[in-house]
mmCIF file with all atom_site columns, C-alpha atoms in Angstrom:
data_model
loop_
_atom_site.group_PDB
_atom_site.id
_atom_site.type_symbol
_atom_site.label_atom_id
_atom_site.label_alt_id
_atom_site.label_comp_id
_atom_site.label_asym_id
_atom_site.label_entity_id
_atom_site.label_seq_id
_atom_site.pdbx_PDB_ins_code
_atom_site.Cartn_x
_atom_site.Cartn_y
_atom_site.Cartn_z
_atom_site.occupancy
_atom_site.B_iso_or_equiv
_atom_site.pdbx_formal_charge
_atom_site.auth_seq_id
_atom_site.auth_comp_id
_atom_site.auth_asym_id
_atom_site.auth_atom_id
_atom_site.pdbx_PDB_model_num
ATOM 1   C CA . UNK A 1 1   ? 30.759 154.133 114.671 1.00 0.00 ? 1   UNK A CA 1
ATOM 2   C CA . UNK A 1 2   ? 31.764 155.354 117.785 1.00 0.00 ? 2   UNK A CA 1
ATOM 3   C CA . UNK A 1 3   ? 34.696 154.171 120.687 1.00 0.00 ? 3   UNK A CA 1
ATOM 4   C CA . UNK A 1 4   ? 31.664 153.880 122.867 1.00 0.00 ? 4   UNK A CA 1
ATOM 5   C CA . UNK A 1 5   ? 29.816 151.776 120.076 1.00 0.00 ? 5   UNK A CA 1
ATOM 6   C CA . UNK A 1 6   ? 32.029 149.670 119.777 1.00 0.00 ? 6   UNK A CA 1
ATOM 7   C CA . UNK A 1 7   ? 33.051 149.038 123.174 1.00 0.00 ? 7   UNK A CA 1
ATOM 8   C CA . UNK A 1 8   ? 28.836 148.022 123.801 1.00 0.00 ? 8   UNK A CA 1
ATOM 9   C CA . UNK A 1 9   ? 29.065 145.728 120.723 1.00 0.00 ? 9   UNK A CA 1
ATOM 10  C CA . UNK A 1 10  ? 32.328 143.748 122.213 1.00 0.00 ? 10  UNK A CA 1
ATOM 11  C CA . UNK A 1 11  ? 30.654 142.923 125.510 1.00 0.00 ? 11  UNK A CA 1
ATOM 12  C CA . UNK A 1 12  ? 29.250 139.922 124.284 1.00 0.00 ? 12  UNK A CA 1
ATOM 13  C CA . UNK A 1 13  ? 32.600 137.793 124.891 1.00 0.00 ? 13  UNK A CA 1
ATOM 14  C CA . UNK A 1 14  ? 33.945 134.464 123.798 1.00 0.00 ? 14  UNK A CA 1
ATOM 15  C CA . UNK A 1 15  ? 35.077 132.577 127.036 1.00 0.00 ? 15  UNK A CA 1
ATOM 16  C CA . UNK A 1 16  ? 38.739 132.937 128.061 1.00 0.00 ? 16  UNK A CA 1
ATOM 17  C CA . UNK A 1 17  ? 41.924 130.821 130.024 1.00 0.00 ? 17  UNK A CA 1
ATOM 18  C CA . UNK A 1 18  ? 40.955 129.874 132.912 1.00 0.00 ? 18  UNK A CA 1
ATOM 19  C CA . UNK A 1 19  ? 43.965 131.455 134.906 1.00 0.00 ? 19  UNK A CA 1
ATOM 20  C CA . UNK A 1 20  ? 41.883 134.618 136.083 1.00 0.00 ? 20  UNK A CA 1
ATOM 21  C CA . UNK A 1 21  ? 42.423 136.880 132.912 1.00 0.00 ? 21  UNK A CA 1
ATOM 22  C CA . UNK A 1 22  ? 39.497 138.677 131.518 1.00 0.00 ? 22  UNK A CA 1
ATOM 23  C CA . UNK A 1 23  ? 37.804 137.183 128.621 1.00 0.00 ? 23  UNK A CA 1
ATOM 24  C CA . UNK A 1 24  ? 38.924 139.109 125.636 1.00 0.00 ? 24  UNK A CA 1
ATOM 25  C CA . UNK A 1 25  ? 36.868 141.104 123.652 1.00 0.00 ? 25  UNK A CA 1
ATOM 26  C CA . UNK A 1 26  ? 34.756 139.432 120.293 1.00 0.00 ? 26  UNK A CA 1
ATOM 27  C CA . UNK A 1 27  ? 36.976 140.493 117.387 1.00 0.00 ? 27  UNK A CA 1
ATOM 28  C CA . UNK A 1 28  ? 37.523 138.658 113.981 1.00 0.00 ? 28  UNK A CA 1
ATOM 29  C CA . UNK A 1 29  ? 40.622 137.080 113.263 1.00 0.00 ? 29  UNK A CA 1
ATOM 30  C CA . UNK A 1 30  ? 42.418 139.339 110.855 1.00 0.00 ? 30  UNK A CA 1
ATOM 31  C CA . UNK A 1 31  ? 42.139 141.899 113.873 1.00 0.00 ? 31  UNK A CA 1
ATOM 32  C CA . UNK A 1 32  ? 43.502 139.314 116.344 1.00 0.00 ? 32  UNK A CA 1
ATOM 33  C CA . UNK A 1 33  ? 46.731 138.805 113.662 1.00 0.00 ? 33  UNK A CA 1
ATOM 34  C CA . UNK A 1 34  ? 47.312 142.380 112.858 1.00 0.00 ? 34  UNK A CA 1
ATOM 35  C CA . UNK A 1 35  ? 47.441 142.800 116.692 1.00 0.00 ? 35  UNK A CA 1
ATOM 36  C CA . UNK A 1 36  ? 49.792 139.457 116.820 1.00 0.00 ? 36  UNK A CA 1
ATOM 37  C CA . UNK A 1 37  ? 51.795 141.567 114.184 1.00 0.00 ? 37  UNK A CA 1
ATOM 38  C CA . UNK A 1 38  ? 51.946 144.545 117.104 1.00 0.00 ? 38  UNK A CA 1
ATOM 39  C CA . UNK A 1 39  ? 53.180 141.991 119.961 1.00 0.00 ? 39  UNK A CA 1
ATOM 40  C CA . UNK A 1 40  ? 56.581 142.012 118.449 1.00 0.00 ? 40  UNK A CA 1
ATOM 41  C CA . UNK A 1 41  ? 59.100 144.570 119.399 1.00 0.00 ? 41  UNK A CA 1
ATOM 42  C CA . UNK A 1 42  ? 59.420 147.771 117.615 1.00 0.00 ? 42  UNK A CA 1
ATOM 43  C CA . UNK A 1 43  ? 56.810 150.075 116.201 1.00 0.00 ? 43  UNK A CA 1
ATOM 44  C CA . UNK A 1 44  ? 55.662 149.399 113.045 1.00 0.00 ? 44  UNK A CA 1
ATOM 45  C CA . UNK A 1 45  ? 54.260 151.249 109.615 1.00 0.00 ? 45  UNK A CA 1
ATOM 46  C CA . UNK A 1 46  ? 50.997 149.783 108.050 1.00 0.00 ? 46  UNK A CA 1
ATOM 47  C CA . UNK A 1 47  ? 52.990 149.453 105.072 1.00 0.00 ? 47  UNK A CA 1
ATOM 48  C CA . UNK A 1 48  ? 55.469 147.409 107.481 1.00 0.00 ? 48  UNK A CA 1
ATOM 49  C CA . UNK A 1 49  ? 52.737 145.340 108.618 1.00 0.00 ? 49  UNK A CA 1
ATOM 50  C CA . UNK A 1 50  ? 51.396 144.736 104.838 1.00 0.00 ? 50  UNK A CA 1
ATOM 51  C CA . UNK A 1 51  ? 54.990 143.422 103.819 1.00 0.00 ? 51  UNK A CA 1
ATOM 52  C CA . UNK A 1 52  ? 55.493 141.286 107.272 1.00 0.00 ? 52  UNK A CA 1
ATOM 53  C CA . UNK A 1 53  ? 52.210 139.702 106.789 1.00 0.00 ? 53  UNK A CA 1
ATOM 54  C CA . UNK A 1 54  ? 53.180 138.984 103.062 1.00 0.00 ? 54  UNK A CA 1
ATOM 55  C CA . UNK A 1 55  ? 56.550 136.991 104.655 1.00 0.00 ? 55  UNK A CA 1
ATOM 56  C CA . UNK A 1 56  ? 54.611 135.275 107.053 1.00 0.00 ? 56  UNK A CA 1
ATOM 57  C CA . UNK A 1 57  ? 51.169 135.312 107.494 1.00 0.00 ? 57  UNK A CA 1
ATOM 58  C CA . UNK A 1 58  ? 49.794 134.271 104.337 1.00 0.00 ? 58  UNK A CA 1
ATOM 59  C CA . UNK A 1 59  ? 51.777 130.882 104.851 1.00 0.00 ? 59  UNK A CA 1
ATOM 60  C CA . UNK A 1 60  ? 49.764 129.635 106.954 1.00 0.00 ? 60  UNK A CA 1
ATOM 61  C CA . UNK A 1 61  ? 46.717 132.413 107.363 1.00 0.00 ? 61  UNK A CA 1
ATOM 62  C CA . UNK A 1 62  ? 46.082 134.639 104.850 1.00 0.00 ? 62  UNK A CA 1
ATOM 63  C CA . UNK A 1 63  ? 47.532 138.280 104.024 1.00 0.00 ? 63  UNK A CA 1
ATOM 64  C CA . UNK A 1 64  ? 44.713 141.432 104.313 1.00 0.00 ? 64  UNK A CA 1
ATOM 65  C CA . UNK A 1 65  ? 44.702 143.962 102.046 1.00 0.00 ? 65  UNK A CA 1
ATOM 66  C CA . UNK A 1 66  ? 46.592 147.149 103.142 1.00 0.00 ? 66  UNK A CA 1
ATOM 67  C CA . UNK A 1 67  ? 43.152 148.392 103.514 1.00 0.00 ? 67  UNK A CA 1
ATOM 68  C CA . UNK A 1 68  ? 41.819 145.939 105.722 1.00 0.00 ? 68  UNK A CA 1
ATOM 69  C CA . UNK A 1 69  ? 45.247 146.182 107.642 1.00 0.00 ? 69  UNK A CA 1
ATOM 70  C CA . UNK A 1 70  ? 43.882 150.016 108.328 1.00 0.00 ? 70  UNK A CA 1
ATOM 71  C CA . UNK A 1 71  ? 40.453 149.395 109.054 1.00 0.00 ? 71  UNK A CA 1
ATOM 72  C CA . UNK A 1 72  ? 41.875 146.455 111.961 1.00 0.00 ? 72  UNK A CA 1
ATOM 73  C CA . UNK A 1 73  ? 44.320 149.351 112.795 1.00 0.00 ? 73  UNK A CA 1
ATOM 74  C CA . UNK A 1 74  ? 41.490 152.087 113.542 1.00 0.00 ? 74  UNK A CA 1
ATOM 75  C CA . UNK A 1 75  ? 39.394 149.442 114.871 1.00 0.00 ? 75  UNK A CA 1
ATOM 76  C CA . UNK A 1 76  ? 42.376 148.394 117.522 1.00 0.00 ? 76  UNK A CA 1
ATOM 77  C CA . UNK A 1 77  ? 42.980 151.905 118.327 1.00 0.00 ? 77  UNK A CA 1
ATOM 78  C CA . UNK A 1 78  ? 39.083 152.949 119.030 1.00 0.00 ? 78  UNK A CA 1
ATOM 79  C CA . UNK A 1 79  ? 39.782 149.824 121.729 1.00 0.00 ? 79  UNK A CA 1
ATOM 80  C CA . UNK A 1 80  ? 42.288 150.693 123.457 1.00 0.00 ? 80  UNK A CA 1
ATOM 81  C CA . UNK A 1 81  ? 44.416 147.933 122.076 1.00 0.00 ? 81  UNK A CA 1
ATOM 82  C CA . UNK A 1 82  ? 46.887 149.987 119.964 1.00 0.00 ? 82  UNK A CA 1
ATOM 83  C CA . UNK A 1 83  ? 48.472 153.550 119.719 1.00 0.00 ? 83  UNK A CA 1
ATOM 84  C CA . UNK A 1 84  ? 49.690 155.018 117.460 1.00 0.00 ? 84  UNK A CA 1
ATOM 85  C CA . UNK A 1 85  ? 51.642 158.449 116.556 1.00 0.00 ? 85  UNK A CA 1
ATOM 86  C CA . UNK A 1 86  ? 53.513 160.858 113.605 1.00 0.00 ? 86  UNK A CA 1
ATOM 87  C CA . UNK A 1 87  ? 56.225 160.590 112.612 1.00 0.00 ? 87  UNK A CA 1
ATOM 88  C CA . UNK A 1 88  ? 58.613 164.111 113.236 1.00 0.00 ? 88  UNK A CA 1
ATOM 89  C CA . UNK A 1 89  ? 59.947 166.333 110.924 1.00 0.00 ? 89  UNK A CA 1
ATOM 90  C CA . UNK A 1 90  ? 62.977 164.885 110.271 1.00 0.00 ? 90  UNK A CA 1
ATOM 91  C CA . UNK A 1 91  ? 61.453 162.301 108.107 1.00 0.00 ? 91  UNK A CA 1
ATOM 92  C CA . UNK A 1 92  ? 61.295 163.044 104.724 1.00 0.00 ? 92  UNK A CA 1
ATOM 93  C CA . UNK A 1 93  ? 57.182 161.894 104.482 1.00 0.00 ? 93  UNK A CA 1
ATOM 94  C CA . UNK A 1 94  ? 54.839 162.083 107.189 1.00 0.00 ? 94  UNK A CA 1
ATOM 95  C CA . UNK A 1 95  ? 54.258 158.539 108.495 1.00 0.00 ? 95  UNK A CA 1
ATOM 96  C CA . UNK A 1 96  ? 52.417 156.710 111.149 1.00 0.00 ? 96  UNK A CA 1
ATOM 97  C CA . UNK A 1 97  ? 53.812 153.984 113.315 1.00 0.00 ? 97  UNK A CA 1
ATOM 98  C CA . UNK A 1 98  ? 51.541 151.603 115.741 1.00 0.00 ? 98  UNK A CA 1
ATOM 99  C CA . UNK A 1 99  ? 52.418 149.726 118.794 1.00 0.00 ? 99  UNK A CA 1
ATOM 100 C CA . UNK A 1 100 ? 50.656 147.632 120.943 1.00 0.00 ? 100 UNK A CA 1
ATOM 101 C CA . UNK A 1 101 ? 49.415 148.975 124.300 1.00 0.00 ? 101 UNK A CA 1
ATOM 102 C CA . UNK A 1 102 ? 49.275 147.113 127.732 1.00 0.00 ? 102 UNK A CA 1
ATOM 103 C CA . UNK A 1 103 ? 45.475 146.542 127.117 1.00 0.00 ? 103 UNK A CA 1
ATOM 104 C CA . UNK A 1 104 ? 46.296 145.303 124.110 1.00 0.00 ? 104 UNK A CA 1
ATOM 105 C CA . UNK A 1 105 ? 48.801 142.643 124.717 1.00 0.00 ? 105 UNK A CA 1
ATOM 106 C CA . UNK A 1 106 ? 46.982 141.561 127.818 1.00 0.00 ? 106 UNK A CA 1
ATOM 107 C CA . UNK A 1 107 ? 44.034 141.046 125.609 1.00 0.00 ? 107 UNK A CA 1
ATOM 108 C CA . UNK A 1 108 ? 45.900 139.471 122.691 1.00 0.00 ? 108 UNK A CA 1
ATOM 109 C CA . UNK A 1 109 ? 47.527 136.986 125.630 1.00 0.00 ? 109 UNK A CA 1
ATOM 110 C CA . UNK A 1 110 ? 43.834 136.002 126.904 1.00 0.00 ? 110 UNK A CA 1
ATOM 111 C CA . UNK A 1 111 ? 42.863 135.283 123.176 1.00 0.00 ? 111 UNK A CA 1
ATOM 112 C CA . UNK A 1 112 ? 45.827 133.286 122.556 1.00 0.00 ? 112 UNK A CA 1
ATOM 113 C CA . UNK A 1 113 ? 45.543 131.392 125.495 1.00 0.00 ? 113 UNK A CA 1
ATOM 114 C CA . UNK A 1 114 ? 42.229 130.555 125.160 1.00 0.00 ? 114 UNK A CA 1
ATOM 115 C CA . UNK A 1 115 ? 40.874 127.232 125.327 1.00 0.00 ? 115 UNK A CA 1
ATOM 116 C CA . UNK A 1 116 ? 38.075 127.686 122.811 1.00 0.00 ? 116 UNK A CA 1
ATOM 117 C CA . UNK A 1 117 ? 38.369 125.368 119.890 1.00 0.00 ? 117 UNK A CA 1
ATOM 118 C CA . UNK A 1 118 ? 39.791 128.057 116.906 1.00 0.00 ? 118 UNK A CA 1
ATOM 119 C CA . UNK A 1 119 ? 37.411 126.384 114.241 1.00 0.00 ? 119 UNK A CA 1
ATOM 120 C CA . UNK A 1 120 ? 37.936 124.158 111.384 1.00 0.00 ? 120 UNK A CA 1
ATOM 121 C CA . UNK A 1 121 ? 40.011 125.139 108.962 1.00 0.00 ? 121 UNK A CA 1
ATOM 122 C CA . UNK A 1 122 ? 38.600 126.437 105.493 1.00 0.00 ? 122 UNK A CA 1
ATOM 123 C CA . UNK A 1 123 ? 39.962 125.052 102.376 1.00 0.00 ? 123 UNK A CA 1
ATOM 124 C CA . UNK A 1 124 ? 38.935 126.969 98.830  1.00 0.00 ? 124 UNK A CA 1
ATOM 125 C CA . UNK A 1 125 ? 41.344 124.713 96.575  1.00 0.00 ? 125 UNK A CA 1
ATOM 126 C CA . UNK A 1 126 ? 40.433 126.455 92.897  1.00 0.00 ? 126 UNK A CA 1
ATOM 127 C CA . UNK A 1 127 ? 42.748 124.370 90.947  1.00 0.00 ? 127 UNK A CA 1
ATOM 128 C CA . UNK A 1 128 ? 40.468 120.824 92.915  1.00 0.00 ? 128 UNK A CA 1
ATOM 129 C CA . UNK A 1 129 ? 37.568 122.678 91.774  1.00 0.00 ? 129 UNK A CA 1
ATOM 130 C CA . UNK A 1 130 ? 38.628 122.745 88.139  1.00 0.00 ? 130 UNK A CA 1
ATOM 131 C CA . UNK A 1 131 ? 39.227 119.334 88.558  1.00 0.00 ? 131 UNK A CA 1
ATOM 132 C CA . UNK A 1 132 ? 35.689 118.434 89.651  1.00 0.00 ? 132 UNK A CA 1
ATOM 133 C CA . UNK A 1 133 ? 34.626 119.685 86.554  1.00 0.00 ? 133 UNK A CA 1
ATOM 134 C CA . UNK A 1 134 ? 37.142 117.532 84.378  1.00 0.00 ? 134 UNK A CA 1
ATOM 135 C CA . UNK A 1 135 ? 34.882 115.972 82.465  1.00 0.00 ? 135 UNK A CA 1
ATOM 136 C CA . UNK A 1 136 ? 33.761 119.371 80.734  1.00 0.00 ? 136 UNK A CA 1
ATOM 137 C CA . UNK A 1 137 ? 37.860 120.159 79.991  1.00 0.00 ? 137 UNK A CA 1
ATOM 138 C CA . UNK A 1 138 ? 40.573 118.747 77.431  1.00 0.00 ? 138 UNK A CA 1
ATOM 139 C CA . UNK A 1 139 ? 43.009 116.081 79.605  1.00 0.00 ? 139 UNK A CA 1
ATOM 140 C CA . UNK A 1 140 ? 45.408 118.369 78.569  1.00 0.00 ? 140 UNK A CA 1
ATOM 141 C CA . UNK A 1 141 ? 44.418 121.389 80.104  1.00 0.00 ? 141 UNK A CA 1
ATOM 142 C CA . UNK A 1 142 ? 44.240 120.234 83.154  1.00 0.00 ? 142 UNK A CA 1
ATOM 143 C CA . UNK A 1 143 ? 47.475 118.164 83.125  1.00 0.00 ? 143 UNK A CA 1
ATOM 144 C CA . UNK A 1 144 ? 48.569 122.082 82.344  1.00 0.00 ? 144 UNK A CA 1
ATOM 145 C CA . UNK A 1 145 ? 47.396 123.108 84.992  1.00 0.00 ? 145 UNK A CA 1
ATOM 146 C CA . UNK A 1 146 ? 48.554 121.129 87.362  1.00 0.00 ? 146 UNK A CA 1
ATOM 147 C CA . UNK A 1 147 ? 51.827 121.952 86.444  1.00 0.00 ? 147 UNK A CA 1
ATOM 148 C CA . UNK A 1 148 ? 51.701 124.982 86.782  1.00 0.00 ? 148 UNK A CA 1
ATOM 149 C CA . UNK A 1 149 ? 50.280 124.610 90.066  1.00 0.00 ? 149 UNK A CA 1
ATOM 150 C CA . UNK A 1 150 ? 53.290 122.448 90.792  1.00 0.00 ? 150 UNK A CA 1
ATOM 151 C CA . UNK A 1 151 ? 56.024 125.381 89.763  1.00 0.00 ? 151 UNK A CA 1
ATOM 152 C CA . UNK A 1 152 ? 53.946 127.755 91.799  1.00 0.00 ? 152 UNK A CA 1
ATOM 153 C CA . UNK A 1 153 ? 53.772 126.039 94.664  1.00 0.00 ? 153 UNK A CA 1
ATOM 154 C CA . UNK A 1 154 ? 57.632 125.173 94.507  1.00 0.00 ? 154 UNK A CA 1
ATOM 155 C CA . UNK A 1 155 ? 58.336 128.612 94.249  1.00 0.00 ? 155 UNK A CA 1
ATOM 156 C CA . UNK A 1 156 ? 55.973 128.850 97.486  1.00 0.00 ? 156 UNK A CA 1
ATOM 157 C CA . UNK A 1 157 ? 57.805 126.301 99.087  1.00 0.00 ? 157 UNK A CA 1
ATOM 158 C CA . UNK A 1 158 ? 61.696 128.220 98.802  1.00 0.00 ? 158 UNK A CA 1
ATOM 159 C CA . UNK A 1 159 ? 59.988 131.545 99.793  1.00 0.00 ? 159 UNK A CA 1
ATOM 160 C CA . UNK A 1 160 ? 58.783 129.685 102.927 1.00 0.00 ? 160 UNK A CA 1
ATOM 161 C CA . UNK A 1 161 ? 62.149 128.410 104.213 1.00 0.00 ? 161 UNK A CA 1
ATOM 162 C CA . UNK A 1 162 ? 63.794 131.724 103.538 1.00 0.00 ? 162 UNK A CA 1
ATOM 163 C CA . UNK A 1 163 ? 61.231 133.094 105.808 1.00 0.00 ? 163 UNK A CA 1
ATOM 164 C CA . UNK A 1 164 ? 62.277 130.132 108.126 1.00 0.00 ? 164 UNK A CA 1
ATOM 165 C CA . UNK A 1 165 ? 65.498 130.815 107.925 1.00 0.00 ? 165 UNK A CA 1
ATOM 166 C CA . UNK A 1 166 ? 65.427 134.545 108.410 1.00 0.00 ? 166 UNK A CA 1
ATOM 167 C CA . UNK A 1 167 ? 63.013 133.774 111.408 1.00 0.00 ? 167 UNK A CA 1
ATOM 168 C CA . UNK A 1 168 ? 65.922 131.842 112.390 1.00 0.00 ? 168 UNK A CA 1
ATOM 169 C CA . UNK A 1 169 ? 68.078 134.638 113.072 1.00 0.00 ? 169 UNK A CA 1
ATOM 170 C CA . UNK A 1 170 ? 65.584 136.545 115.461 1.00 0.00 ? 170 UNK A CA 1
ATOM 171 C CA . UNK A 1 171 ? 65.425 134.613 119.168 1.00 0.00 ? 171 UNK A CA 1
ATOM 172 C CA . UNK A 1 172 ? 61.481 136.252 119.834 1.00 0.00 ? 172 UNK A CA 1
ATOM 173 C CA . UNK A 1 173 ? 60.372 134.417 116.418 1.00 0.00 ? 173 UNK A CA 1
ATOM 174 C CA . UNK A 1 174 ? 60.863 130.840 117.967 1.00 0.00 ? 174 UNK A CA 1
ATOM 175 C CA . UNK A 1 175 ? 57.236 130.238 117.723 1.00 0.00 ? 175 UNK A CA 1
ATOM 176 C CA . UNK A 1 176 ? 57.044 132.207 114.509 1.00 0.00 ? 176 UNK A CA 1
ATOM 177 C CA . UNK A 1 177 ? 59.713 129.364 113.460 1.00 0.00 ? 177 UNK A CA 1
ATOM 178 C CA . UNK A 1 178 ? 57.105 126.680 114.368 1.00 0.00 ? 178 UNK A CA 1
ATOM 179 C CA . UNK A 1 179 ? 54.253 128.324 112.532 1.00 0.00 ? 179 UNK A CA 1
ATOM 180 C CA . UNK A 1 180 ? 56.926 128.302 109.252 1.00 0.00 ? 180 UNK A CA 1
ATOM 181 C CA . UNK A 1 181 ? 58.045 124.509 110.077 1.00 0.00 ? 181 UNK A CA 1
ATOM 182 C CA . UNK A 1 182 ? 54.494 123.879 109.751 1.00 0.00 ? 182 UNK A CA 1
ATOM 183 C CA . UNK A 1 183 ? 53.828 126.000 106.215 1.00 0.00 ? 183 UNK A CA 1
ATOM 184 C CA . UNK A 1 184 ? 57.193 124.299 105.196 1.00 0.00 ? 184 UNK A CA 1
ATOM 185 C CA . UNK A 1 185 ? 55.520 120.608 105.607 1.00 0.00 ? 185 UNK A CA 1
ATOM 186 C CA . UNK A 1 186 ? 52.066 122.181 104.098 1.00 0.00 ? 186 UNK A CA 1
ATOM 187 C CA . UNK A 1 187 ? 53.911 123.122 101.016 1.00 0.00 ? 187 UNK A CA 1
ATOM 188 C CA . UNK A 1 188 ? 55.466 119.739 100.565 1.00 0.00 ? 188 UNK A CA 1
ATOM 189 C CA . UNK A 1 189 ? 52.307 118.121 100.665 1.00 0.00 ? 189 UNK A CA 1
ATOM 190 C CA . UNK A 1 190 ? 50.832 120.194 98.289  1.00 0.00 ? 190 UNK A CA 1
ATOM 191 C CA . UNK A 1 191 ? 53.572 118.925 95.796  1.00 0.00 ? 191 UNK A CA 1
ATOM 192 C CA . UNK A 1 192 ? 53.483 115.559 97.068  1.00 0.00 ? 192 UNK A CA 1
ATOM 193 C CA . UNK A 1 193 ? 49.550 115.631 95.955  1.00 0.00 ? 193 UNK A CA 1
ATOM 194 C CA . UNK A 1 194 ? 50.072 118.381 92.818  1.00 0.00 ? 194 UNK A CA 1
ATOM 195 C CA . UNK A 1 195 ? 52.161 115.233 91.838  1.00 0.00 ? 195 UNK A CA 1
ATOM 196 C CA . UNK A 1 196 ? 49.891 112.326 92.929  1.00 0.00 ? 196 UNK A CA 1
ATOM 197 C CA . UNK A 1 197 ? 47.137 114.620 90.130  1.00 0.00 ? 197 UNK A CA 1
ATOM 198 C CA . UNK A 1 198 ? 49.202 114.030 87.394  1.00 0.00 ? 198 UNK A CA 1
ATOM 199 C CA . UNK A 1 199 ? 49.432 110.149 87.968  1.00 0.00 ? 199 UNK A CA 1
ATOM 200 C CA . UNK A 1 200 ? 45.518 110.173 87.988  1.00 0.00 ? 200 UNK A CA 1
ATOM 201 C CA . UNK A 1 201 ? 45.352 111.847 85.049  1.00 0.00 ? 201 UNK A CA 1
ATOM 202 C CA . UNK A 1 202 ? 47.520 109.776 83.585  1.00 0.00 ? 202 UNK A CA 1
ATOM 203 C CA . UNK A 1 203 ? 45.725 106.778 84.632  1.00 0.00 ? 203 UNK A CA 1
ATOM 204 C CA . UNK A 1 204 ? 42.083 108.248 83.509  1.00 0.00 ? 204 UNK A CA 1
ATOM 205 C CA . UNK A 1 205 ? 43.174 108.898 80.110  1.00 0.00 ? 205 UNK A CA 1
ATOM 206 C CA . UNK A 1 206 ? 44.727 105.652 79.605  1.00 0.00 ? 206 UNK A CA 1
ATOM 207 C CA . UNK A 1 207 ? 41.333 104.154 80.724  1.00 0.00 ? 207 UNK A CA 1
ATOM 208 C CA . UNK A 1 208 ? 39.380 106.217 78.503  1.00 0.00 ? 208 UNK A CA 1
ATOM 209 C CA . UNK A 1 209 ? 41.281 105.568 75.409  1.00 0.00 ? 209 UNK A CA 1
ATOM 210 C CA . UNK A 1 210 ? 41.251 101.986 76.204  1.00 0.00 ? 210 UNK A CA 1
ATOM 211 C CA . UNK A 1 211 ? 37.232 102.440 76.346  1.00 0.00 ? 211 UNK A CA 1
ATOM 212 C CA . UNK A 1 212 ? 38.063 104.148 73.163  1.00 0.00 ? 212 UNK A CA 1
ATOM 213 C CA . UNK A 1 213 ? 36.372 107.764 74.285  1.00 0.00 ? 213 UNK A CA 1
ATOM 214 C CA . UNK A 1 214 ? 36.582 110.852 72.718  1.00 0.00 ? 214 UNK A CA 1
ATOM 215 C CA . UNK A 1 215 ? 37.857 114.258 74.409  1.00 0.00 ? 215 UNK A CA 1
ATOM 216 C CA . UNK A 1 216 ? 34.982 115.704 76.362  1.00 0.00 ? 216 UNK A CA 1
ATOM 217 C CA . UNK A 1 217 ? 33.161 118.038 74.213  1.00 0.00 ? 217 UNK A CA 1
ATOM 218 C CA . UNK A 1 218 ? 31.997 121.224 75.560  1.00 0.00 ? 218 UNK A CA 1
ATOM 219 C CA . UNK A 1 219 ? 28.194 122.554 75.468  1.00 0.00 ? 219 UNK A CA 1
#
C-alpha cells in the first residue's frame, strides 16, 4: 500500500477535542500506543520499544509482538507521524532509531484528548473459562489451577510496583505513574478474587460430598 493510500483510507475521521485541533486520523490502538511510546523523550530502537512496552504497557494494555511494533512503525512513518534514521558507523550493528515528528505528537495530542468514549473494555479471562466448564474437570484440578494463577499473578503484582517505582524516578512519567497505580490495584483484585475461587471451591465440594456425588466423569 502506498503513503497516498493510506492517507485516502484515514480521511474518514473519528471526531476530535473540541479546542480547534484537527480530528486525528482513524488508526487502531496498538498504533496510537506505539506512537504514545514515541511522545517520550529520546529516540528509541524497536527493540527498545518491545522491552518498554513489556514494563509497562501490557499492565494495563497489552504488549505487540516486535512484529506488530514494526508494521505500527512503517505504518506511522508512511503518515507522517514518525521518522526515523541509521544509526552511524561507530556502532558496532546497524540500527534504527524512531522519534516522533511534530505531526505526530500534534496528532497523538488530538487523540488523547478526545472526547470520544474509548470503548468497553475486553476481558478474555482463560483460567474463568476453565471454570465454566468445572463440571467436566476433577475439583482438584482446578483448585490447581487457581493456584497457580494466584503465584502468577503475585509475581505480576511485584513486577508492577517495580515498574511504579522506577516510573517514580522519571518526573515526565507522572501520568505513566497513574496508569501503574491503577495496574497495581488491578493486580490486587485479581488475588483478592484468585482467592475468593478457592473458597467456592471449597464450598462446592463440601456440598457435593454432602449430596454424596461422585467426581465428574469425563465423556
Amino acid at each position: 500500500m502506498t503513503s497516498r493510500q493510506v492517507s485516502r483510507k484515514q480521511e474518514v475521521r473519528p471526531r476530535g477535542p473540541t479546542g480547534g485541533q484537527p480530528p486525528p486520523p482513524r488508526l487502531p490502538l496498538t498504533a496510537w500506543a506505539v506512537l504514545g511510546l514515541l511522545s517520550f523523550r529520546g529516540e528509541r530502537t524497536g527493540y527498545e520499544l518491545k522491552k518498554w512496552a513489556d514494563s509497562s504497557l501490557r499492565f494495563f494494555y497489552w504488549s505487540p509482538a516486535i512484529s506488530q511494533i514494526y508494521a505500527e512503525l512503517r505504518r506511522l512513518e508512511e503518515l507522517g507521524l514518525a521518522t526515523s534514521r541509521r544509526s552511524g558507523p561507530e556502532e558496532p550493528r546497524a540500527t534504527r532509531r524512531y522519534t516522533i515528528t511534530d505531526e505526530g505528537r500534534a496528532a497523538l495530542a488530538s487523540w488523547a484528548d478526545g472526547t470520544d468514549d474509548p470503548g468497553t473494555p475486553v476481558l478474555k479471562h482463560p483460567l474463568v473459562l476453565r471454570l465454566w466448564l468445572g463440571h467436566l474437570a476433577a475439583p482438584g484440578t482446578l483448585r490447581g489451577l487457581v493456584e497457580r494463577h494466584i503465584e502468577r499473578t503475585r509475581a505480576e503484582l511485584a513486577e508492577v510496583r517495580e515498574a511504579r517505582r522506577r516510573a517514580g524516578q522519571v518526573a515526565e512519567w507522572e501520568f505513566p505513574r497513574v496508569a501503574l497505580s491503577w495496574s497495581e490495584r488491578h493486580q490486587q483484585a485479581e488475588l483478592e478474587l484468585a482467592e475468593a475461587v478457592l473458597a467456592d471451591l471449597d464450598r462446592l465440594a463440601a456440598e457435593r460430598r454432602q449430596r454424596g456425588e461422585e467426581s465428574p466423569t469425563h465423556g
